[in-house]
CSV table of C-alpha atoms in Angstrom, one decimal:
chain,number,residue,atom,x,y,z
A,1,LYS,CA,-20.9,-6.2,11.1
A,2,SER,CA,-21.3,-3.7,8.2
A,3,GLY,CA,-23.2,-6.1,6.0
A,4,ILE,CA,-20.7,-5.3,3.1
A,5,LYS,CA,-19.5,-8.3,1.2
A,6,ILE,CA,-16.0,-7.8,0.0
A,7,SER,CA,-15.3,-9.7,-3.3
A,8,LYS,CA,-12.0,-11.5,-4.0
A,9,GLN,CA,-11.1,-8.7,-6.6
A,10,LEU,CA,-11.9,-6.0,-4.1
A,11,ARG,CA,-9.9,-7.8,-1.4
A,12,ASP,CA,-6.9,-8.2,-3.8
A,13,THR,CA,-7.1,-4.5,-4.7
A,14,ILE,CA,-7.0,-3.5,-1.1
A,15,HIS,CA,-4.1,-5.8,-0.3
A,16,GLY,CA,-2.2,-4.5,-3.4
A,17,TYR,CA,-2.7,-0.9,-2.3
A,18,ILE,CA,-1.7,-1.6,1.3
A,19,MET,CA,1.5,-3.1,-0.1
A,20,SER,CA,2.2,0.2,-1.8
A,21,ASP,CA,1.2,3.5,-0.2
A,22,GLY,CA,-2.0,2.5,1.5
A,23,TYR,CA,-2.5,2.7,5.3
A,24,VAL,CA,-5.3,1.0,7.3
A,25,ASN,CA,-5.8,2.4,10.7
A,26,LYS,CA,-6.9,0.5,13.8
A,27,ASN,CA,-10.5,1.5,13.1
A,28,GLY,CA,-10.4,-0.3,9.7
A,29,ILE,CA,-10.2,2.8,7.6
A,30,LEU,CA,-8.0,2.7,4.5
A,31,THR,CA,-6.4,6.0,3.4
A,32,VAL,CA,-5.8,6.4,-0.3
A,33,ASP,CA,-3.3,9.3,-0.8
A,34,GLN,CA,-1.3,9.7,-4.1
A,35,SER,CA,0.5,12.4,-5.9
A,36,LYS,CA,-1.7,14.5,-8.2
A,37,LYS,CA,0.4,13.0,-11.0
A,38,GLN,CA,-1.3,9.7,-10.2
A,39,ARG,CA,-4.8,11.2,-10.7
A,40,LEU,CA,-6.0,8.5,-13.1
A,41,PHE,CA,-4.8,5.8,-10.7
A,42,VAL,CA,-6.6,7.5,-7.8
A,43,LEU,CA,-9.8,7.8,-9.9
A,44,TRP,CA,-9.5,4.1,-10.8
A,45,LEU,CA,-9.0,3.2,-7.1
A,46,GLU,CA,-12.0,5.4,-6.1
A,47,SER,CA,-14.1,3.4,-8.6
A,48,GLU,CA,-12.8,0.0,-7.5
A,49,LEU,CA,-13.4,0.9,-3.8
A,50,LYS,CA,-16.8,2.5,-4.3
A,51,LEU,CA,-18.6,-0.2,-2.3
A,52,ILE,CA,-16.5,0.8,0.8
A,53,LYS,CA,-15.6,4.4,0.1
A,54,SER,CA,-16.7,7.0,2.7
A,55,SER,CA,-19.1,9.7,1.6
A,56,ALA,CA,-16.4,12.4,2.3
A,57,GLY,CA,-15.2,12.4,-1.3
A,58,LEU,CA,-11.9,13.0,-3.0
A,59,LYS,CA,-9.9,15.9,-1.7
A,60,GLU,CA,-6.8,17.7,-2.8
A,61,GLN,CA,-4.1,17.9,-0.2
A,62,ILE,CA,-1.3,20.5,-0.1
A,63,ARG,CA,1.8,19.9,2.0
A,64,ILE,CA,4.7,22.2,2.6
A,65,HIS,CA,8.0,20.6,3.4
A,66,PRO,CA,9.2,22.1,6.7
A,67,ILE,CA,12.8,22.6,5.5
A,68,THR,CA,12.6,23.2,1.8
A,69,LYS,CA,9.2,24.9,1.9
A,70,LYS,CA,8.4,23.1,-1.3
A,71,GLU,CA,4.7,22.5,-1.9
A,72,THR,CA,3.5,19.0,-2.9
A,73,TYR,CA,0.0,18.1,-4.0
A,74,SER,CA,-1.9,14.9,-3.6
A,75,LEU,CA,-5.3,13.4,-3.9
A,76,ARG,CA,-6.9,11.7,-0.9
A,77,PHE,CA,-10.0,9.8,0.1
A,78,TYR,CA,-10.9,7.3,2.8
A,79,THR,CA,-12.9,4.1,3.0
A,80,LYS,CA,-15.6,3.4,5.6
A,81,SER,CA,-14.6,1.7,8.8
A,82,VAL,CA,-15.0,-1.8,7.5
A,83,LEU,CA,-11.4,-3.2,7.2
A,84,HIS,CA,-10.7,-4.0,10.8
A,85,GLY,CA,-8.9,-7.3,10.2
A,86,PHE,CA,-6.6,-5.7,7.6
A,87,HIS,CA,-4.9,-3.6,10.3
A,88,SER,CA,-3.8,-6.5,12.4
A,89,MET,CA,-2.9,-8.5,9.3
A,90,TRP,CA,-0.6,-5.8,7.9
A,91,TYR,CA,0.9,-4.0,10.9
A,92,ALA,CA,2.9,-5.1,13.9
A,93,PRO,CA,3.0,-2.9,17.1
A,94,TYR,CA,6.2,-1.7,18.6
A,95,THR,CA,7.1,0.8,21.3
A,96,ASP,CA,9.2,3.8,20.3
A,97,LYS,CA,11.8,5.6,22.4
A,98,LYS,CA,9.2,7.6,24.2
A,99,ASP,CA,7.2,4.4,25.1
A,100,VAL,CA,4.5,5.3,22.6
A,101,ILE,CA,2.9,2.3,20.8
A,102,ARG,CA,3.4,2.7,17.0
A,103,TYR,CA,2.8,0.3,14.1
A,104,LYS,CA,5.2,-0.9,11.4
A,105,LYS,CA,4.0,-2.4,8.1
A,106,LYS,CA,4.7,-6.1,7.8
A,107,LEU,CA,3.9,-8.8,5.3
A,108,PRO,CA,0.9,-10.8,6.5
A,109,ASN,CA,1.3,-14.6,7.2
A,110,SER,CA,-1.5,-15.2,4.7
A,111,LEU,CA,0.2,-13.3,1.8
A,112,ASN,CA,0.2,-16.4,-0.3
A,113,CYS,CA,-3.6,-16.3,-0.7
A,114,CYS,CA,-3.6,-12.8,-2.1
A,115,PHE,CA,-0.3,-12.6,-4.0
A,116,ASN,CA,-1.7,-12.6,-7.5
A,117,ALA,CA,-1.9,-10.5,-10.7
A,118,GLN,CA,-4.5,-8.1,-9.3
A,119,SER,CA,-2.7,-7.3,-6.1
A,120,ILE,CA,0.7,-7.0,-7.8
A,121,SER,CA,-0.7,-4.7,-10.4
A,122,VAL,CA,-2.2,-2.4,-7.8
A,123,TRP,CA,1.1,-2.5,-5.8
A,124,PHE,CA,3.1,-1.6,-8.9
A,125,ALA,CA,0.7,1.2,-9.9
A,126,GLY,CA,1.0,2.7,-6.4
A,127,ASP,CA,4.7,2.1,-5.7
A,128,GLY,CA,6.4,0.6,-8.7
A,129,THR,CA,8.8,2.1,-11.2
A,130,LYS,CA,9.6,1.0,-14.8
A,131,ILE,CA,13.4,0.7,-15.3
A,132,LEU,CA,14.1,2.8,-18.4
A,133,GLY,CA,16.1,1.1,-21.1
A,134,SER,CA,15.2,-2.3,-19.6
A,135,VAL,CA,12.4,-4.9,-19.5
A,136,GLY,CA,12.7,-4.7,-15.7
A,137,ALA,CA,10.6,-3.0,-13.1
A,138,LYS,CA,11.3,-2.0,-9.5
A,139,PHE,CA,9.0,-2.3,-6.4
A,140,GLU,CA,9.5,-0.2,-3.3
A,141,VAL,CA,10.2,-2.7,-0.4
A,142,THR,CA,12.3,-0.6,2.0
A,143,SER,CA,9.6,-0.9,4.7
A,144,PHE,CA,9.9,-4.7,4.8
A,145,THR,CA,12.5,-6.7,6.6
A,146,VAL,CA,15.2,-8.8,4.8
A,147,GLU,CA,13.2,-11.9,5.5
A,148,GLU,CA,10.1,-10.4,4.1
A,149,ARG,CA,11.9,-9.3,1.0
A,150,LEU,CA,13.2,-12.9,0.5
A,151,LYS,CA,9.6,-14.1,0.9
A,152,LEU,CA,8.5,-11.7,-1.9
A,153,LYS,CA,11.4,-12.9,-4.0
A,154,ASN,CA,10.3,-16.5,-3.6
A,155,LEU,CA,6.7,-15.7,-4.3
A,156,PHE,CA,7.5,-13.9,-7.5
A,157,LEU,CA,9.5,-17.0,-8.6
A,158,LYS,CA,7.0,-19.6,-7.5
A,159,ARG,CA,3.8,-17.9,-8.7
A,160,PHE,CA,5.0,-16.2,-11.9
A,161,ALA,CA,8.5,-17.6,-12.7
A,162,ILE,CA,9.8,-14.1,-12.3
A,163,LYS,CA,13.4,-13.9,-11.1
A,164,THR,CA,14.0,-10.8,-8.9
A,165,ILE,CA,17.0,-9.1,-7.5
A,166,ILE,CA,16.9,-7.3,-4.1
A,167,ILE,CA,18.6,-3.9,-4.5
A,168,LYS,CA,19.7,-2.2,-1.3
A,169,SER,CA,18.5,1.3,-0.9
A,170,GLY,CA,21.2,3.9,-1.3
A,171,LYS,CA,23.7,1.4,-2.7
């Protein structure tokens, strides 16, 4: 509907960012929100997403933790409402305890088509960690189910011959 043609590189960048900290709402708007420490990454994403970026611009966000009262700073921008299919691809609806419909991130069935160096690089830049003193790296996957984590493990092995270990959070 928008007349915007999303290239394979742009699509893979979007998928990679959604795998990390990105969120696409039901209206097809992607929120990019990263710590100020990630400024260069945010500026790179802003450049990569310029075709679909909203005109609102980059804004600094200040949050105050309700208990610790600690301030955190992030940089945020949004895309235009053009990513409608991405929401249903990446989120599954569920009903919470108050019968409110919410959405939980899930791996899309079509992940195989966009699991490549571009998407993994963006995922790592947004949510990865270099393991100090090792050649290894760590990806945040706590929002994914055990089955989804195993799917990622198999994809890393099949696509890149990278052996992975699933580390349980808190253990």
